[in-house]
Short mmCIF file of C-alpha atoms in Angstrom, two decimals:
data_model
loop_
_atom_site.label_atom_id
_atom_site.label_comp_id
_atom_site.label_asym_id
_atom_site.label_seq_id
_atom_site.Cartn_x
_atom_site.Cartn_y
_atom_site.Cartn_z
CA UNK A 1 -11.68 6.38 -19.89
CA UNK A 2 -13.21 2.88 -19.79
CA UNK A 3 -13.68 0.76 -16.68
CA UNK A 4 -11.29 -2.17 -17.11
CA UNK A 5 -12.09 -5.74 -16.07
CA UNK A 6 -8.62 -7.26 -16.51
CA UNK A 7 -5.19 -5.98 -15.47
CA UNK A 8 -3.90 -7.01 -18.90
CA UNK A 9 -6.24 -4.41 -20.39
CA UNK A 10 -4.43 -1.73 -18.38
CA UNK A 11 -1.08 -2.86 -19.79
CA UNK A 12 -2.48 -2.49 -23.31
CA UNK A 13 -3.83 0.96 -22.47
CA UNK A 14 -0.60 2.26 -20.91
CA UNK A 15 0.93 3.61 -24.15
CA UNK A 16 -2.13 5.87 -24.52
CA UNK A 17 -1.93 6.88 -20.86
CA UNK A 18 1.80 7.63 -21.01
CA UNK A 19 1.52 9.71 -24.19
CA UNK A 20 -1.55 11.72 -23.11
CA UNK A 21 -0.75 15.42 -22.77
CA UNK A 22 -2.82 15.92 -19.66
CA UNK A 23 -1.85 16.59 -16.06
CA UNK A 24 -3.93 13.60 -14.94
CA UNK A 25 -5.26 10.50 -16.71
CA UNK A 26 -7.39 8.12 -14.62
CA UNK A 27 -8.53 4.58 -15.33
CA UNK A 28 -11.04 2.52 -13.34
CA UNK A 29 -10.34 -1.16 -12.64
CA UNK A 30 -13.00 -3.55 -11.31
CA UNK A 31 -12.32 -7.26 -11.21
CA UNK A 32 -12.49 -10.47 -9.17
CA UNK A 33 -9.06 -11.85 -8.40
CA UNK A 34 -7.47 -14.61 -6.38
CA UNK A 35 -4.02 -13.38 -5.46
CA UNK A 36 -2.99 -11.77 -8.75
CA UNK A 37 0.59 -10.43 -8.81
CA UNK A 38 2.03 -7.87 -11.21
CA UNK A 39 5.76 -8.35 -11.76
CA UNK A 40 8.33 -5.56 -11.46
CA UNK A 41 7.41 -2.63 -13.70
CA UNK A 42 7.55 1.15 -13.81
CA UNK A 43 5.80 4.08 -15.49
CA UNK A 44 7.13 7.34 -16.86
CA UNK A 45 4.27 9.05 -15.04
CA UNK A 46 3.64 8.93 -11.31
CA UNK A 47 0.73 6.72 -10.26
CA UNK A 48 -1.90 7.12 -7.57
CA UNK A 49 -3.71 3.84 -6.94
CA UNK A 50 -7.00 4.29 -5.05
CA UNK A 51 -8.54 1.15 -3.57
CA UNK A 52 -12.27 1.19 -2.80
CA UNK A 53 -12.46 -2.54 -2.09
CA UNK A 54 -9.88 -5.32 -1.98
CA UNK A 55 -6.29 -4.93 -0.87
CA UNK A 56 -3.09 -4.02 -2.73
CA UNK A 57 0.43 -4.81 -1.56
CA UNK A 58 3.22 -2.85 -3.24
CA UNK A 59 6.87 -3.80 -2.95
CA UNK A 60 9.68 -1.45 -3.89
CA UNK A 61 13.31 -1.31 -2.89
CA UNK A 62 13.32 -0.34 0.76
CA UNK A 63 9.85 -1.37 1.79
CA UNK A 64 6.39 -2.84 1.49
CA UNK A 65 3.19 -0.81 1.46
CA UNK A 66 -0.28 -2.18 2.16
CA UNK A 67 -3.27 -0.37 0.65
CA UNK A 68 -6.49 -1.33 2.47
CA UNK A 69 -9.92 -0.20 1.24
CA UNK A 70 -10.38 3.59 1.14
CA UNK A 71 -6.63 4.26 1.00
CA UNK A 72 -4.33 5.22 -1.85
CA UNK A 73 -0.79 4.37 -2.87
CA UNK A 74 1.53 6.91 -4.48
CA UNK A 75 4.34 5.61 -6.71
CA UNK A 76 6.66 8.25 -8.23
CA UNK A 77 7.38 8.09 -11.93
CA UNK A 78 10.20 5.76 -12.94
CA UNK A 79 10.13 3.79 -9.68
CA UNK A 80 10.24 0.02 -10.18
CA UNK A 81 7.51 -1.66 -8.15
CA UNK A 82 5.62 -4.91 -7.82
CA UNK A 83 1.95 -5.15 -6.87
CA UNK A 84 -0.05 -8.04 -5.43
CA UNK A 85 -3.84 -7.91 -5.45
CA UNK A 86 -6.19 -9.61 -2.96
CA UNK A 87 -9.97 -9.90 -3.06
CA UNK A 88 -12.62 -8.32 -5.27
CA UNK A 89 -11.04 -5.14 -6.59
CA UNK A 90 -12.78 -1.84 -7.19
CA UNK A 91 -10.07 0.72 -7.83
CA UNK A 92 -8.85 3.70 -9.82
CA UNK A 93 -5.35 4.34 -11.13
CA UNK A 94 -4.55 8.00 -11.76
CA UNK A 95 -1.39 8.86 -13.69
CA UNK A 96 0.25 12.27 -13.27
CA UNK A 97 2.30 14.15 -15.83
CA UNK A 98 5.89 14.78 -14.68
CA UNK A 99 6.19 18.33 -13.40
CA UNK A 100 2.43 18.79 -13.04
CA UNK A 101 2.92 20.01 -9.46
CA UNK A 102 6.20 20.41 -7.61
CA UNK A 103 4.48 19.65 -4.28
CA UNK A 104 3.52 16.09 -5.21
CA UNK A 105 5.23 13.35 -3.13
CA UNK A 106 8.70 12.37 -4.26
CA UNK A 107 8.75 9.00 -2.48
CA UNK A 108 6.51 5.97 -2.48
CA UNK A 109 3.86 6.32 0.25
CA UNK A 110 0.28 5.60 1.21
CA UNK A 111 -2.15 8.50 1.49
CA UNK A 112 -5.27 8.96 3.58
CA UNK A 113 -8.19 9.51 1.21
CA UNK A 114 -10.62 12.32 1.98
CA UNK A 115 -14.13 12.23 0.48
CA UNK A 116 -13.16 15.09 -1.85
CA UNK A 117 -10.02 13.33 -3.07
CA UNK A 118 -11.98 10.15 -3.72
CA UNK A 119 -14.67 11.95 -5.74
CA UNK A 120 -12.11 13.90 -7.77
CA UNK A 121 -10.35 10.68 -8.76
CA UNK A 122 -13.64 9.03 -9.72
CA UNK A 123 -14.69 12.12 -11.70
CA UNK A 124 -11.38 12.33 -13.53
CA UNK A 125 -11.84 8.75 -14.76
CA UNK A 126 -14.71 10.00 -16.92
CA UNK A 127 -12.41 12.19 -19.03
CA UNK A 128 -10.93 10.87 -22.30
CA UNK A 129 -7.16 10.67 -22.63
CA UNK A 130 -6.93 11.30 -26.35
CA UNK A 131 -8.81 14.60 -26.69
CA UNK A 132 -8.12 18.25 -25.94
CA UNK A 133 -8.52 19.20 -22.28
CA UNK A 134 -11.83 20.96 -21.61
CA UNK A 135 -12.11 23.72 -19.01
CA UNK A 136 -13.95 21.58 -16.46
CA UNK A 137 -11.39 18.81 -16.87
CA UNK A 138 -8.57 21.26 -16.26
CA UNK A 139 -10.30 22.50 -13.11
CA UNK A 140 -10.82 19.00 -11.74
CA UNK A 141 -7.18 18.13 -12.46
CA UNK A 142 -5.92 21.25 -10.69
CA UNK A 143 -7.99 20.53 -7.59
CA UNK A 144 -6.93 16.86 -7.67
CA UNK A 145 -3.27 17.88 -7.78
CA UNK A 146 -3.81 20.10 -4.75
CA UNK A 147 -5.61 17.38 -2.78
CA UNK A 148 -2.90 14.81 -3.47
CA UNK A 149 -0.10 17.22 -2.54
CA UNK A 150 -1.76 18.02 0.82
CA UNK A 151 -3.15 14.56 1.71
CA UNK A 152 -2.01 13.11 5.06
CA UNK A 153 0.39 10.19 4.83
CA UNK A 154 -0.88 6.72 5.71
CA UNK A 155 0.80 4.36 8.19
CA UNK A 156 0.83 1.05 6.33
CA UNK A 157 4.53 0.97 5.48
CA UNK A 158 6.86 -1.87 6.43
CA UNK A 159 10.51 -0.83 5.85
CA UNK A 160 12.79 -3.56 4.53
CA UNK A 161 16.58 -3.61 5.04
CA UNK A 162 19.35 -4.08 2.51
CA UNK A 163 21.70 -5.89 4.92
CA UNK A 164 21.45 -9.53 3.75
CA UNK A 165 21.52 -11.12 7.21
CA UNK A 166 18.89 -8.76 8.57
CA UNK A 167 16.76 -9.14 5.45
CA UNK A 168 16.91 -12.92 5.92
CA UNK A 169 15.63 -12.53 9.49
CA UNK A 170 12.80 -10.28 8.40
CA UNK A 171 11.84 -12.59 5.53
CA UNK A 172 11.66 -15.49 7.98
CA UNK A 173 9.46 -13.42 10.29
CA UNK A 174 7.16 -12.53 7.40
CA UNK A 175 6.93 -16.16 6.31
CA UNK A 176 6.13 -17.35 9.84
CA UNK A 177 4.74 -14.38 11.80
CA UNK A 178 3.45 -16.72 14.52
CA UNK A 179 7.07 -17.30 15.59
CA UNK A 180 7.36 -14.95 18.57
CA UNK A 181 11.09 -15.46 19.03
CA UNK A 182 12.83 -12.78 21.09
CA UNK A 183 15.51 -10.41 19.86
CA UNK A 184 18.06 -12.66 21.55
CA UNK A 185 16.67 -15.71 19.72
CA UNK A 186 16.85 -14.08 16.30
CA UNK A 187 20.33 -12.66 16.96
CA UNK A 188 21.63 -16.13 17.80
CA UNK A 189 20.05 -17.67 14.70
CA UNK A 190 21.65 -15.08 12.40
CA UNK A 191 25.05 -14.89 14.06
CA UNK A 192 24.61 -11.38 15.49
CA UNK A 193 25.27 -10.18 18.98
CA UNK A 194 22.12 -8.66 20.46
CA UNK A 195 23.66 -5.19 20.52
CA UNK A 196 24.84 -5.47 16.91
CA UNK A 197 21.42 -6.62 15.75
CA UNK A 198 19.77 -3.71 17.54
CA UNK A 199 22.12 -1.26 15.84
CA UNK A 200 21.59 -2.75 12.37
CA UNK A 201 17.80 -2.77 12.71
CA UNK A 202 17.74 0.86 13.84
CA UNK A 203 20.11 1.96 11.06
CA UNK A 204 18.30 0.07 8.30
CA UNK A 205 14.67 0.67 9.29
CA UNK A 206 14.58 3.58 11.73
CA UNK A 207 12.72 1.30 14.15
CA UNK A 208 13.42 -0.95 17.10
CA UNK A 209 13.00 -4.70 16.76
CA UNK A 210 9.72 -4.60 18.68
CA UNK A 211 8.37 -1.69 16.66
CA UNK A 212 9.19 -3.40 13.35
CA UNK A 213 7.50 -6.62 14.45
CA UNK A 214 4.42 -4.66 15.50
CA UNK A 215 4.36 -2.95 12.11
CA UNK A 216 4.62 -6.37 10.46
CA UNK A 217 1.62 -7.51 12.51
CA UNK A 218 -0.38 -4.44 11.48
CA UNK A 219 0.57 -4.87 7.82
CA UNK A 220 -0.38 -8.54 7.70
CA UNK A 221 -3.53 -8.15 9.78
CA UNK A 222 -4.90 -5.40 7.54
CA UNK A 223 -4.18 -7.53 4.49
CA UNK A 224 -5.80 -10.64 5.97
CA UNK A 225 -8.82 -8.86 7.47
CA UNK A 226 -9.59 -7.14 4.18
CA UNK A 227 -9.30 -10.53 2.51
CA UNK A 228 -12.09 -11.91 4.70
CA UNK A 229 -10.23 -13.51 7.63
CA UNK A 230 -11.82 -13.27 11.09
CA UNK A 231 -10.19 -11.35 13.94
CA UNK A 232 -9.72 -14.62 15.81
CA UNK A 233 -8.03 -16.24 12.83
CA UNK A 234 -5.69 -13.28 12.30
CA UNK A 235 -4.72 -13.19 15.98
CA UNK A 236 -3.84 -16.88 15.88
CA UNK A 237 -1.88 -16.63 12.63
CA UNK A 238 0.17 -13.80 14.13
CA UNK A 239 1.03 -15.87 17.19
CA UNK A 240 -0.98 -13.97 19.80
CA UNK A 241 -1.95 -16.06 22.82
CA UNK A 242 -5.45 -14.57 22.86
CA UNK A 243 -7.64 -12.35 20.72
CA UNK A 244 -7.80 -9.52 23.26
CA UNK A 245 -4.02 -9.02 23.15
CA UNK A 246 -4.15 -8.66 19.38
CA UNK A 247 -7.09 -6.24 19.55
CA UNK A 248 -5.26 -4.12 22.13
CA UNK A 249 -2.16 -3.92 19.92
CA UNK A 250 -4.24 -3.05 16.85
CA UNK A 251 -6.23 -0.36 18.67
CA UNK A 252 -3.08 1.26 20.07
CA UNK A 253 -1.52 1.35 16.60
CA UNK A 254 -4.51 2.50 14.53
CA UNK A 255 -6.87 4.04 17.06
CA UNK A 256 -9.76 1.60 16.50
CA UNK A 257 -10.43 -2.11 16.91
CA UNK A 258 -9.89 -4.44 13.93
CA UNK A 259 -13.63 -4.96 13.47
CA UNK A 260 -14.32 -1.22 13.59
CA UNK A 261 -11.46 -0.53 11.20
CA UNK A 262 -12.86 -2.86 8.54
CA UNK A 263 -16.48 -1.86 9.14
CA UNK A 264 -15.69 1.80 8.55
CA UNK A 265 -13.88 1.07 5.31
CA UNK A 266 -16.57 -1.27 4.04
CA UNK A 267 -19.32 1.23 4.86
CA UNK A 268 -17.67 3.93 2.71
CA UNK A 269 -17.64 1.75 -0.39
#
């Protein structure tokens, strides 16, 4: 399949991708973008979006997923989703035939990308979609299916509630993440009691208020860092009093410092 330079080219190619009688069809996408957004859409086939550079943000009902460099996003077939793109993009989109493997994920998620999984995706992009499947192509597809079905889940998911009052709170926090208002402050603004707000947050997201806000900080910081922002700038935009507090939070959540996190992902590209 060709390496595409415009997202519009992928839209034109999708009828061929959707009709291909292969377990996997992969397309490479390399482009320079300044905040491109793809409106709500869906595919008959499931999609695995591998990012080698740049950042993707995917929104579906129930949550937001961030895909930093060297990660992958899985979107099941038929799921309506919206994607925003940040930075210079080098990526591959692999589309999977329904029923190709019963062990493939059934929900939207991010996946940790092993070196083998990455190379299988890149290799599969070299196969044509409109020809009979050769033996080597079938073997690569089978191994790719196995690697996807066993890949560890990533941790760049921000659950979003359906309760309108809680969703309004969370949207305000996303718009102004530097606002470090307490649970009591947000409850008063939205007309909740503190205890009621705690119950709604736990029921709708499976997290506490503090845990959700930390996940918001991780989600935004990964997006901004991959877009070229400095650690100091990100810490300030998230409302941290000093850079060290932000670095400590980031390291506890992801196991490495922000600078190390980005350096590792840039080095693999």
